[in-house]
PDB file of C-alpha atoms in Angstrom:
ATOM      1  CA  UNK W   1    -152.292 -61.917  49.272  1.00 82.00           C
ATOM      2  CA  UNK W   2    -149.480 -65.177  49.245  1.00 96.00           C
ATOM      3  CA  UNK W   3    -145.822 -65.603  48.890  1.00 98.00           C
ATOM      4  CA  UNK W   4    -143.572 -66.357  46.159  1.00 98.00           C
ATOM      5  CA  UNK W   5    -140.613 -68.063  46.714  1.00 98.00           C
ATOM      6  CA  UNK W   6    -137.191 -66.445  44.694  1.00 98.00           C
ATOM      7  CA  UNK W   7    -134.631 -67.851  43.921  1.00 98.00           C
ATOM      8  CA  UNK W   8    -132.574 -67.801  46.450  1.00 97.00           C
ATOM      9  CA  UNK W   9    -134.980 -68.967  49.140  1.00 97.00           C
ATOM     10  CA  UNK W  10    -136.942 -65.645  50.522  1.00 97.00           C
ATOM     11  CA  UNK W  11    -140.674 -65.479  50.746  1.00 98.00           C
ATOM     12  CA  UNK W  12    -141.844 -62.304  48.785  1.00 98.00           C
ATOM     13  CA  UNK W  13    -145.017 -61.019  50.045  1.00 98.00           C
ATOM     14  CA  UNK W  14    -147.362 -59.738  47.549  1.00 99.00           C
ATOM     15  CA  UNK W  15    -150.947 -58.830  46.604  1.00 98.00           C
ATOM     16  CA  UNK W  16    -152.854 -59.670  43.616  1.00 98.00           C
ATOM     17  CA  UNK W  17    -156.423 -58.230  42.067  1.00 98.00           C
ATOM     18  CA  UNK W  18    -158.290 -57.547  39.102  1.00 98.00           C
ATOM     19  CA  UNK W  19    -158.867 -59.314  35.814  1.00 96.00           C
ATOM     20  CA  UNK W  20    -156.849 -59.185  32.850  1.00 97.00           C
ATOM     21  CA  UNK W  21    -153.460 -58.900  31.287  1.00 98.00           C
ATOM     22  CA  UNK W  22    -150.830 -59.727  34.302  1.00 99.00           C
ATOM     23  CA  UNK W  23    -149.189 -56.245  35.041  1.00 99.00           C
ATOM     24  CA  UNK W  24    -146.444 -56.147  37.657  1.00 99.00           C
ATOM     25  CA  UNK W  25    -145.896 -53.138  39.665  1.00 99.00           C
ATOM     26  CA  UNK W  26    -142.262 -52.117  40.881  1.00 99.00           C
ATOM     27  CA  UNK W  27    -142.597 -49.348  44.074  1.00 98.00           C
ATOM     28  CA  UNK W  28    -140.073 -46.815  44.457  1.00 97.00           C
ATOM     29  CA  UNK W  29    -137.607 -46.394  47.495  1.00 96.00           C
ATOM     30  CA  UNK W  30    -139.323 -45.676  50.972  1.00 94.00           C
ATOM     31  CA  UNK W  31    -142.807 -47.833  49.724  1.00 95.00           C
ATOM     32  CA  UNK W  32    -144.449 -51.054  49.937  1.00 96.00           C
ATOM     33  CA  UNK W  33    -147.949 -52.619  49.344  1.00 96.00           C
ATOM     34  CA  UNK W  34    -149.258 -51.252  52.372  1.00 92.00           C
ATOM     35  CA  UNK W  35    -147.531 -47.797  52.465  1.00 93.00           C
ATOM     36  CA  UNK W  36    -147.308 -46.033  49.169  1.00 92.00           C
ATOM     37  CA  UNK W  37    -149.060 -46.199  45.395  1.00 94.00           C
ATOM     38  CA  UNK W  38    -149.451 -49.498  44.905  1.00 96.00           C
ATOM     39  CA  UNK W  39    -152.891 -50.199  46.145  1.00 96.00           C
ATOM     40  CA  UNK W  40    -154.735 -47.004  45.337  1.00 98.00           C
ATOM     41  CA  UNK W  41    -153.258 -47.341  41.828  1.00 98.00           C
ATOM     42  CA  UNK W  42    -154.259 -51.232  42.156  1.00 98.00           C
ATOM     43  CA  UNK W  43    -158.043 -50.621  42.474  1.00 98.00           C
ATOM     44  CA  UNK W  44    -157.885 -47.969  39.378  1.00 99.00           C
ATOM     45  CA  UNK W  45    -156.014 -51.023  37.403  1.00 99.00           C
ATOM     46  CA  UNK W  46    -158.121 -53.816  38.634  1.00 99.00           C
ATOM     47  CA  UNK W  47    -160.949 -53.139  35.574  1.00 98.00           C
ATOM     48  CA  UNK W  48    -158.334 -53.915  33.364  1.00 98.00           C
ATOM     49  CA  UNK W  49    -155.165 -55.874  34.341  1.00 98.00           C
ATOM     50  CA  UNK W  50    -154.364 -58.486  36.317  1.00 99.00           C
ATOM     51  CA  UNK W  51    -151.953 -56.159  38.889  1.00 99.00           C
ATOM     52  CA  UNK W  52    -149.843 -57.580  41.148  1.00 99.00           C
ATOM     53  CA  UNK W  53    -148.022 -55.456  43.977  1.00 99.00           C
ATOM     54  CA  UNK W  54    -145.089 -56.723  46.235  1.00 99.00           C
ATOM     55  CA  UNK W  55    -143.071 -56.026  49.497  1.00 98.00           C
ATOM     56  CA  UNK W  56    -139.075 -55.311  48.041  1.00 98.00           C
ATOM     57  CA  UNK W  57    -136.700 -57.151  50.324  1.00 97.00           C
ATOM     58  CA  UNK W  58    -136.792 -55.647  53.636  1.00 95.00           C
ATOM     59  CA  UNK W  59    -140.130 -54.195  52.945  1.00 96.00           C
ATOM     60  CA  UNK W  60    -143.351 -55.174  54.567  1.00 95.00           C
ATOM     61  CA  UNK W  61    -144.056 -58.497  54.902  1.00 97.00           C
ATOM     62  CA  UNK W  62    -140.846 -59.728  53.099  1.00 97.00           C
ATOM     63  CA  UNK W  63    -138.052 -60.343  55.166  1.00 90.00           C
ATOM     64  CA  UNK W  64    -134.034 -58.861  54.639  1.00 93.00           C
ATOM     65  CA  UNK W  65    -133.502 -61.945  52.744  1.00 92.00           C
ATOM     66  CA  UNK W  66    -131.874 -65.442  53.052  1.00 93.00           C
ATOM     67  CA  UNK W  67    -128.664 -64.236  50.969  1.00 95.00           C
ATOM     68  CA  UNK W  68    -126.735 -60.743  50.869  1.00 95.00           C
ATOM     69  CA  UNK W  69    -128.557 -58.072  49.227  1.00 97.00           C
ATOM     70  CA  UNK W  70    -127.933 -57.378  45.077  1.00 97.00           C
ATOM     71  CA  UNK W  71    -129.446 -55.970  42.455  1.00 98.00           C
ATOM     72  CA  UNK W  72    -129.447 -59.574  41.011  1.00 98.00           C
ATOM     73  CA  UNK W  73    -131.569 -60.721  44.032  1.00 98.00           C
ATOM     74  CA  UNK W  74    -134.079 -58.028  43.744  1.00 98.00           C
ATOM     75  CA  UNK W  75    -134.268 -59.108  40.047  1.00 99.00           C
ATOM     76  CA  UNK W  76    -135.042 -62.707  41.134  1.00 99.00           C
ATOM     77  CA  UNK W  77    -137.513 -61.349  42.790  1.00 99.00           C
ATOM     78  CA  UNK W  78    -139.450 -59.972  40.217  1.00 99.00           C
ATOM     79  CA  UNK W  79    -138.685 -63.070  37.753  1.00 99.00           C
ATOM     80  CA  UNK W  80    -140.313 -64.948  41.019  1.00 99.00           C
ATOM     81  CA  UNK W  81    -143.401 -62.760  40.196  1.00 99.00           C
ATOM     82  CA  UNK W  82    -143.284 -63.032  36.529  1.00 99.00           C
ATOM     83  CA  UNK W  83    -143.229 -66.766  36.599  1.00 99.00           C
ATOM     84  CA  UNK W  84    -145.935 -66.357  39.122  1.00 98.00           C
ATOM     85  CA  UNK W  85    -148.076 -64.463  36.556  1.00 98.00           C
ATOM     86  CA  UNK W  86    -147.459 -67.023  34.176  1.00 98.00           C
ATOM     87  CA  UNK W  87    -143.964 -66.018  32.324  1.00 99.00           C
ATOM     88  CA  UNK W  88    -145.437 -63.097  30.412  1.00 98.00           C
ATOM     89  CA  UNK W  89    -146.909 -59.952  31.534  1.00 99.00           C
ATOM     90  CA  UNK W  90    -146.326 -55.323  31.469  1.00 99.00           C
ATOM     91  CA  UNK W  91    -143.927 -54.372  34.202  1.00 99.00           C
ATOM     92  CA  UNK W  92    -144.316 -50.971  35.505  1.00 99.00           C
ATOM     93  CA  UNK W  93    -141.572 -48.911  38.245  1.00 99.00           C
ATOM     94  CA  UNK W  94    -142.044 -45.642  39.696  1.00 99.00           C
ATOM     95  CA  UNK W  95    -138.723 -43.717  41.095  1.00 98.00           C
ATOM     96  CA  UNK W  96    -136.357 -46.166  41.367  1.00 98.00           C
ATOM     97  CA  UNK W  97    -138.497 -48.809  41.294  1.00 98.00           C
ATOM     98  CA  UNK W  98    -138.579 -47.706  37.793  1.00 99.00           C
ATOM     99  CA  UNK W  99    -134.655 -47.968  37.566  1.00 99.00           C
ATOM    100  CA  UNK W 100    -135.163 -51.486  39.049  1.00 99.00           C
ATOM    101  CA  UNK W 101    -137.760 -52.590  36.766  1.00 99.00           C
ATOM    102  CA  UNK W 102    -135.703 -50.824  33.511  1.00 99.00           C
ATOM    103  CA  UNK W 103    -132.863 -53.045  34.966  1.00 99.00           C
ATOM    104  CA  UNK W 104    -135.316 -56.124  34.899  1.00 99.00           C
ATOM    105  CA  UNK W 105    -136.308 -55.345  31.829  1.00 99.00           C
ATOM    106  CA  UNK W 106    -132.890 -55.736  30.009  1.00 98.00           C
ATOM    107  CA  UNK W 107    -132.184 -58.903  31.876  1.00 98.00           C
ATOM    108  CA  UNK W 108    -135.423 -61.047  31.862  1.00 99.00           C
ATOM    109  CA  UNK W 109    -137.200 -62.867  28.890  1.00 97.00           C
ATOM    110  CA  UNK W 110    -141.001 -62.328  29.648  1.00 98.00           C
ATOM    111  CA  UNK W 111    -142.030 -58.319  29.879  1.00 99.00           C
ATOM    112  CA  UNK W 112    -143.857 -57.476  26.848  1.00 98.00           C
ATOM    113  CA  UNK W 113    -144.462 -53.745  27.713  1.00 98.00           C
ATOM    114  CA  UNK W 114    -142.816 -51.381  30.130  1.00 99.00           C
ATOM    115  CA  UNK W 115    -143.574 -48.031  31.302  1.00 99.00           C
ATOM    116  CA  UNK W 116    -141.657 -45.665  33.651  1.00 99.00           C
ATOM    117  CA  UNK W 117    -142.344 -43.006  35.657  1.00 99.00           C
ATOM    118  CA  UNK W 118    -139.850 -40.599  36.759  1.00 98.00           C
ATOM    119  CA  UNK W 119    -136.091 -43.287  37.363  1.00 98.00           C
ATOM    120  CA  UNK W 120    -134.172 -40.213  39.041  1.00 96.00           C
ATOM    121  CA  UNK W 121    -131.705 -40.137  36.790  1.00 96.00           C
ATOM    122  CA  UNK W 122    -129.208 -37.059  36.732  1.00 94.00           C
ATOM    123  CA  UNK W 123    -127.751 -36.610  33.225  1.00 94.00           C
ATOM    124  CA  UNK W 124    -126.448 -32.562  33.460  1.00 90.00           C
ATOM    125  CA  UNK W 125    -124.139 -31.841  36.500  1.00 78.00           C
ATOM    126  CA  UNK W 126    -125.459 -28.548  36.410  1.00 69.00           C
ATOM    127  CA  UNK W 127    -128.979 -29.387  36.436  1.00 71.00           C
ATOM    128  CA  UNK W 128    -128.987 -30.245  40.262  1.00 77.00           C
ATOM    129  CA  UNK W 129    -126.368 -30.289  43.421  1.00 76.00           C
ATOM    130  CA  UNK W 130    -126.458 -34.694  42.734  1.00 74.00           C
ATOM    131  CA  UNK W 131    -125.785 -36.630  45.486  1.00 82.00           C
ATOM    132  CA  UNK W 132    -122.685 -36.637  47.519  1.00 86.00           C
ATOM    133  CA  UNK W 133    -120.112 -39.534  46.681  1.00 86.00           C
ATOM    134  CA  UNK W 134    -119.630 -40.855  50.275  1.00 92.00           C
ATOM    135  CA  UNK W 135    -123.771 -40.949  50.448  1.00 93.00           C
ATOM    136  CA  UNK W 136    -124.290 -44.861  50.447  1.00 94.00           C
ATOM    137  CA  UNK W 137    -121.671 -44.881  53.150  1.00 95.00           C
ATOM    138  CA  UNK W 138    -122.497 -42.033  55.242  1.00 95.00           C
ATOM    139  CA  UNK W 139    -126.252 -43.868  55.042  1.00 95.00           C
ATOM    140  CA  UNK W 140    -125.450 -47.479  55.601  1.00 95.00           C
ATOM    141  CA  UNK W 141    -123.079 -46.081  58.841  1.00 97.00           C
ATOM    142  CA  UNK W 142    -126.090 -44.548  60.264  1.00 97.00           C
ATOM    143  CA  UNK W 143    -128.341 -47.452  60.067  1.00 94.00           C
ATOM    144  CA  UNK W 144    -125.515 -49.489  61.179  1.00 94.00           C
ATOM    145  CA  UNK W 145    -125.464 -47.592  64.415  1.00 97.00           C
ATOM    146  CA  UNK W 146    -129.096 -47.635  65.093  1.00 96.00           C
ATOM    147  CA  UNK W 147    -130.188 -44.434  63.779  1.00 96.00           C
ATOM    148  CA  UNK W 148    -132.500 -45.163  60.777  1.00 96.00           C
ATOM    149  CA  UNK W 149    -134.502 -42.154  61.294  1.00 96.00           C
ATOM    150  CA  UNK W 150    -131.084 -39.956  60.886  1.00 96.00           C
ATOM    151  CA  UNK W 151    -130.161 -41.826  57.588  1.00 96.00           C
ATOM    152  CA  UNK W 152    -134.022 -40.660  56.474  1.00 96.00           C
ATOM    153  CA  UNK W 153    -133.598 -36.868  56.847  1.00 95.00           C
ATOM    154  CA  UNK W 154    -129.534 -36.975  55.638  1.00 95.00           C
ATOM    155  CA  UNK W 155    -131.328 -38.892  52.881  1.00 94.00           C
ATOM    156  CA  UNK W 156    -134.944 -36.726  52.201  1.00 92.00           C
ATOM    157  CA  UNK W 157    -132.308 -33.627  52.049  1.00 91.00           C
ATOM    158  CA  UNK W 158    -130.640 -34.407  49.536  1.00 89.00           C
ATOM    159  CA  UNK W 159    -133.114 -35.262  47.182  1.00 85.00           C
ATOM    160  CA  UNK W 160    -134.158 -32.083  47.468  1.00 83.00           C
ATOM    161  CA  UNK W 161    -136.528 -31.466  50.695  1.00 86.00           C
ATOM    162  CA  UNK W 162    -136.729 -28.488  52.704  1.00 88.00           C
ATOM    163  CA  UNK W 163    -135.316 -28.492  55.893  1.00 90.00           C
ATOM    164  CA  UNK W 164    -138.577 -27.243  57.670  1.00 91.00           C
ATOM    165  CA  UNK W 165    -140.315 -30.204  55.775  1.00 91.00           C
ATOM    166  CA  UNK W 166    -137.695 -32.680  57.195  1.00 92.00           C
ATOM    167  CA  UNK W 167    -138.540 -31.365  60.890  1.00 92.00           C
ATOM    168  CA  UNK W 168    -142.354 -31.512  59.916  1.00 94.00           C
ATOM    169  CA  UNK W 169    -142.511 -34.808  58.877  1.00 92.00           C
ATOM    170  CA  UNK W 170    -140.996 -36.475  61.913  1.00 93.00           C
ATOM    171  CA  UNK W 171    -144.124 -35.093  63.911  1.00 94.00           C
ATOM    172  CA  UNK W 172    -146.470 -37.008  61.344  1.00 94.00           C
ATOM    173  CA  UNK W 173    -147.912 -40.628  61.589  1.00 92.00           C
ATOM    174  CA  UNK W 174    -146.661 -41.671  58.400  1.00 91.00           C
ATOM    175  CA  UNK W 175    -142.844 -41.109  60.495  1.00 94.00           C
ATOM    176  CA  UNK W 176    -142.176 -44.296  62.231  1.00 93.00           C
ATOM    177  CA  UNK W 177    -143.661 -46.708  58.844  1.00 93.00           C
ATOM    178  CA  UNK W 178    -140.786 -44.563  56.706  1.00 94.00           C
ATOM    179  CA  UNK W 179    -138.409 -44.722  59.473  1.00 96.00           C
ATOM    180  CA  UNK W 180    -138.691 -48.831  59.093  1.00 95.00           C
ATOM    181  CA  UNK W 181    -138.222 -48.762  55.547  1.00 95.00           C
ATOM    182  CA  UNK W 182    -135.083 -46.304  56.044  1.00 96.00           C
ATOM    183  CA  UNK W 183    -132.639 -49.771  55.949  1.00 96.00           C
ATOM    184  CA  UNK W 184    -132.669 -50.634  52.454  1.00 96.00           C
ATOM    185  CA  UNK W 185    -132.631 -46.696  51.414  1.00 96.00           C
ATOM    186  CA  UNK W 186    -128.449 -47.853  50.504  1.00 95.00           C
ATOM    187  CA  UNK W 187    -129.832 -50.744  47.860  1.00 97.00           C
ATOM    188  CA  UNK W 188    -132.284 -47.983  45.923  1.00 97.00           C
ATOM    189  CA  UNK W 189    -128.857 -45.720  46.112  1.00 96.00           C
ATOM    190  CA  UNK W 190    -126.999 -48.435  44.280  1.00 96.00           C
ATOM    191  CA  UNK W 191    -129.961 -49.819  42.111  1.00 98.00           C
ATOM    192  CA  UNK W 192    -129.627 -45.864  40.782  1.00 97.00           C
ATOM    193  CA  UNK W 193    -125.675 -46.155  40.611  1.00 94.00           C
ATOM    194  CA  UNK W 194    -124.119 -44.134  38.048  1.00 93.00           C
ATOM    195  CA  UNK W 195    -126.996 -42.910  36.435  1.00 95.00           C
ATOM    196  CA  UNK W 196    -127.656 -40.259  38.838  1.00 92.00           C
ATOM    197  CA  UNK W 197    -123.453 -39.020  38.471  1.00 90.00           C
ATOM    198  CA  UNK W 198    -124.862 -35.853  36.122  1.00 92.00           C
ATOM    199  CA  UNK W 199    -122.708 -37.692  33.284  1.00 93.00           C
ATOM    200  CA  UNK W 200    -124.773 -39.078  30.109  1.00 95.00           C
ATOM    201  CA  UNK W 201    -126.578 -41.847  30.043  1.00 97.00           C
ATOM    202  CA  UNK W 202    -125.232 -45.093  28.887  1.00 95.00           C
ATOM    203  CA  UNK W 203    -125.575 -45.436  25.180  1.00 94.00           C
ATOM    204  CA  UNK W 204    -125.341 -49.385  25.302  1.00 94.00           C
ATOM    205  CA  UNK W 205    -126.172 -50.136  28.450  1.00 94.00           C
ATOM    206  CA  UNK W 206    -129.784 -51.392  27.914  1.00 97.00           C
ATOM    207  CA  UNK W 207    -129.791 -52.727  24.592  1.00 96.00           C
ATOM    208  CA  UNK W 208    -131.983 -55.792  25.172  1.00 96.00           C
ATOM    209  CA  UNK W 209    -135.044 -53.527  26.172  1.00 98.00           C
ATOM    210  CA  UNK W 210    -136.841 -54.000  22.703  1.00 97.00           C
ATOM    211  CA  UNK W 211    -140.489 -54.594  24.023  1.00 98.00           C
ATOM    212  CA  UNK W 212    -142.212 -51.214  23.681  1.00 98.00           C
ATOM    213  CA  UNK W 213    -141.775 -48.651  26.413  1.00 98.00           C
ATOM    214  CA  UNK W 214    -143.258 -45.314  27.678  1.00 99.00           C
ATOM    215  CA  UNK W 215    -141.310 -42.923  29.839  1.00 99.00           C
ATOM    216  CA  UNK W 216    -143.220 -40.322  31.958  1.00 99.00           C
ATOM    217  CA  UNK W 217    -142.118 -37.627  34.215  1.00 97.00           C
ATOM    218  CA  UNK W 218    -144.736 -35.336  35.936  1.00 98.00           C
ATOM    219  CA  UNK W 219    -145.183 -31.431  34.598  1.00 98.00           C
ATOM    220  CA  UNK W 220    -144.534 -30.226  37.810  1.00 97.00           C
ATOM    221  CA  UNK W 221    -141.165 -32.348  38.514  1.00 96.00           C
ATOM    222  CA  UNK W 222    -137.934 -30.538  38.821  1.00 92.00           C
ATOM    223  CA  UNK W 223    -136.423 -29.696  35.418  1.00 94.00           C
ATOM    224  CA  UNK W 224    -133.498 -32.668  36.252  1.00 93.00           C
ATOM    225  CA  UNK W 225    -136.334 -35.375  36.058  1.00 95.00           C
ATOM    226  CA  UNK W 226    -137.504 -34.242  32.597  1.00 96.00           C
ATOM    227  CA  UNK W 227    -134.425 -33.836  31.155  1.00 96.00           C
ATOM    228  CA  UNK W 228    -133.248 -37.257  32.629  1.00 97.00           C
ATOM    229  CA  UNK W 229    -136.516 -38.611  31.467  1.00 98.00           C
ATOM    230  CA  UNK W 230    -136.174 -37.576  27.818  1.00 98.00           C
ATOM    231  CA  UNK W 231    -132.840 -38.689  27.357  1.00 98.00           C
ATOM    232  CA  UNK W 232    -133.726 -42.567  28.649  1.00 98.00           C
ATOM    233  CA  UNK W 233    -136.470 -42.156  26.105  1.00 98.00           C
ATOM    234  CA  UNK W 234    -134.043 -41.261  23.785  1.00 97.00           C
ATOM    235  CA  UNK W 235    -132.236 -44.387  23.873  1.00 97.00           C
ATOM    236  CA  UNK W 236    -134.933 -46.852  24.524  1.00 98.00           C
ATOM    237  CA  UNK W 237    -136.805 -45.401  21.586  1.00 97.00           C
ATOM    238  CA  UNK W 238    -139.928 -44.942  23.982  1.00 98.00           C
ATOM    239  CA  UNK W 239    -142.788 -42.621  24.138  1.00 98.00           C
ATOM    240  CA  UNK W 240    -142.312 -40.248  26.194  1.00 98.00           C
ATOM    241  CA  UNK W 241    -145.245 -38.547  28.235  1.00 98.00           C
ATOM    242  CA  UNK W 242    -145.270 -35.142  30.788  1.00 98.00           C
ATOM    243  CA  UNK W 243    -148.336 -35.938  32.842  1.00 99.00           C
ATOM    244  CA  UNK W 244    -149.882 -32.488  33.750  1.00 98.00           C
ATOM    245  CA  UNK W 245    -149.929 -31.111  37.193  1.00 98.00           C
ATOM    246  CA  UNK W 246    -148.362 -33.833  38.648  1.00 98.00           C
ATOM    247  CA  UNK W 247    -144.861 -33.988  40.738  1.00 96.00           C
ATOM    248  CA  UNK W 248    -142.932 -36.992  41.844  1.00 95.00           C
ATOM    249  CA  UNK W 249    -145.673 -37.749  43.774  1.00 94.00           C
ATOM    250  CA  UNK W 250    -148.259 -38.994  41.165  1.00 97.00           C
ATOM    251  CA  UNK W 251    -152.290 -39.060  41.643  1.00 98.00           C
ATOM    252  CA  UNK W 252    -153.012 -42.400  40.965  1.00 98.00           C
ATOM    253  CA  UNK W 253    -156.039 -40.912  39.529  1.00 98.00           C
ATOM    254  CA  UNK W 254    -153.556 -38.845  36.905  1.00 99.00           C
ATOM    255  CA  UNK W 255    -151.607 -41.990  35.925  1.00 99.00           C
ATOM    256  CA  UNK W 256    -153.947 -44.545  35.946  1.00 99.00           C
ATOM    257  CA  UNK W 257    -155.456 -43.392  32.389  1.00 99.00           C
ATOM    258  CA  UNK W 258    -152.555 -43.362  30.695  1.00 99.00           C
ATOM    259  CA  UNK W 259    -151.378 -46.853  32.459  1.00 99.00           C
ATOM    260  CA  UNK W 260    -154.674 -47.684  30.961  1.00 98.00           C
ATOM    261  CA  UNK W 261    -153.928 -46.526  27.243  1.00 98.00           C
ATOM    262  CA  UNK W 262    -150.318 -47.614  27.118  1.00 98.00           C
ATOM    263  CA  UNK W 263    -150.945 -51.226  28.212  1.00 98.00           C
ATOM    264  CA  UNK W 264    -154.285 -52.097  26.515  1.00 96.00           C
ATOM    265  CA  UNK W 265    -152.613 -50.581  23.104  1.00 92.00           C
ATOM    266  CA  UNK W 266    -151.299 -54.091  22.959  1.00 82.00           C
ATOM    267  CA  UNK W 267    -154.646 -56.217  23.115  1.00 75.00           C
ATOM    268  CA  UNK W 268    -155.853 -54.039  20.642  1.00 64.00           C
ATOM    269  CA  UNK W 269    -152.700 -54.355  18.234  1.00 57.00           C
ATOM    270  CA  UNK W 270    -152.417 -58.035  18.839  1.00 52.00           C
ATOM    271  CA  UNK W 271    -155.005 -59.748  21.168  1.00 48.00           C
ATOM    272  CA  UNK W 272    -154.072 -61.175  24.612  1.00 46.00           C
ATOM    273  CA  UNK W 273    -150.815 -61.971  26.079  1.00 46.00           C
ATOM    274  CA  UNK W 274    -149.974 -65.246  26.816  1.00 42.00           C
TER     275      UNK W 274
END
């Protein structure tokens, strides 16, 4: 475990293990190294790649940030990493860390592979309710006025969670650790943007991801995610993979092996990475 230093002056905590190709791993909103994916997947990785896991920006061990939070910072970030791995390496997001990392992807020289799993992305208004308009605002009001833990459940419910499993999961002890994350739930909201408006995806919006790419989406994912997921494919020219049985939740132990396959295609094709 160290700390990189971005661009702009913040320390960004992160974790690195195994042996190989440098992968970089992007978590999704409501995550970080020591509460989510990233180090179960990690372990399943190690064997092959070189994985390195971070705290986001207000995450963790990494702090809110010595300048205002953008999407340009949170790239920074990740070029902080990259550099830190040596300038070339795979970059892989989950949720909106995969939106983040697509968005990294299209403005950074270095990634020489990318795979996604499940950017929510809303492409047919008909598909899902979408999120309201006034979300971000009703959100960043709530943590404004100290209720973090009310901005969670407005939040959790309209991605799609029952009610009774709102109330249920405020009695758990993963609660409070989600509750601290709950913050920068406004800067995953606007990493998203547009692309979860139920309008088409932009045709020319991420025309300088040429490195290849794989898309997943789990079999068991609402029908919005696949459709969503196909039509990113679509214009990035990826593969595109349904993982069986899985939801937006993923098994490590599901994705790993196709993490596996994807990446190491590339030291088969054309030897090691720089």
């Amino acid at each position: 475990m160290g700390k990189v230093l971005s661009a702009d002056g913040t320390k960004i905590a992160y974790s690195v293990v195994g042996d190989g190709p440098p992968l970089i791993m992007v978590d999704g909103a409501l995550s970080h190294r020591g509460f989510g994916p990233s180090q179960p997947l990690g372990k399943l990785l190690a064997p092959h790649f070189t994985f390195y896991s971070y705290d986001r920006r207000g995450r963790g061990e990494t702090g809110d940030g010595e300048t205002p939070w953008s999407i340009e910072r949170e790239i920074e970030d990740i070029d902080a990493l990259l550099q830190l791995a040596g300038g070339s390496a795979y970059l892989y997001g989950i949720s909106c860390g995969a939106a983040l990392a697509l968005e990294a992807a299209e403005r950074l020289e270095g990634f020489t592979r990318l795979a996604l799993y499940e950017a929510p992305f809303l492409v047919e208004a008909d598909s899902h309710p979408g999120r309201p308009d006034d979300l971000i605002e009703q959100i960043d009001a709530m943590v404004a006025a100290g209720h973090p833990g009310e901005a969670l459940k407005t939040f959790l419910r309209v991605i799609g969670w029952p009610g009774f499993l709102v109330t249920m999961m405020v009695f758990t002890p993963a609660w409070k650790k989600v509750v601290a994350i709950a913050p920068t739930l406004p800067n995953d909201l606007r990493i998203v943007g547009d692309n979860a408006s139920g309008k088409p995806l932009p045709t020319t919006r991420w025309m300088n991801v040429k490195m290849p790419s794989l898309v997943m989406n789990g079999g068991k994912s609402p029908g919005y995610l696949h459709t969503g997921m196909r039509s990113l494919a679509g214009l990035l020219g990826s593969e595109y993979v349904s993982i069986p049985g899985q939801t937006h939740i993923i098994k490590p132990d599901a994705l790993a092996p196709v993490l596996i396959d994807f990446f190491s295609r590339a030291q088969r094709t054309a030897g090691p990475i720089a």
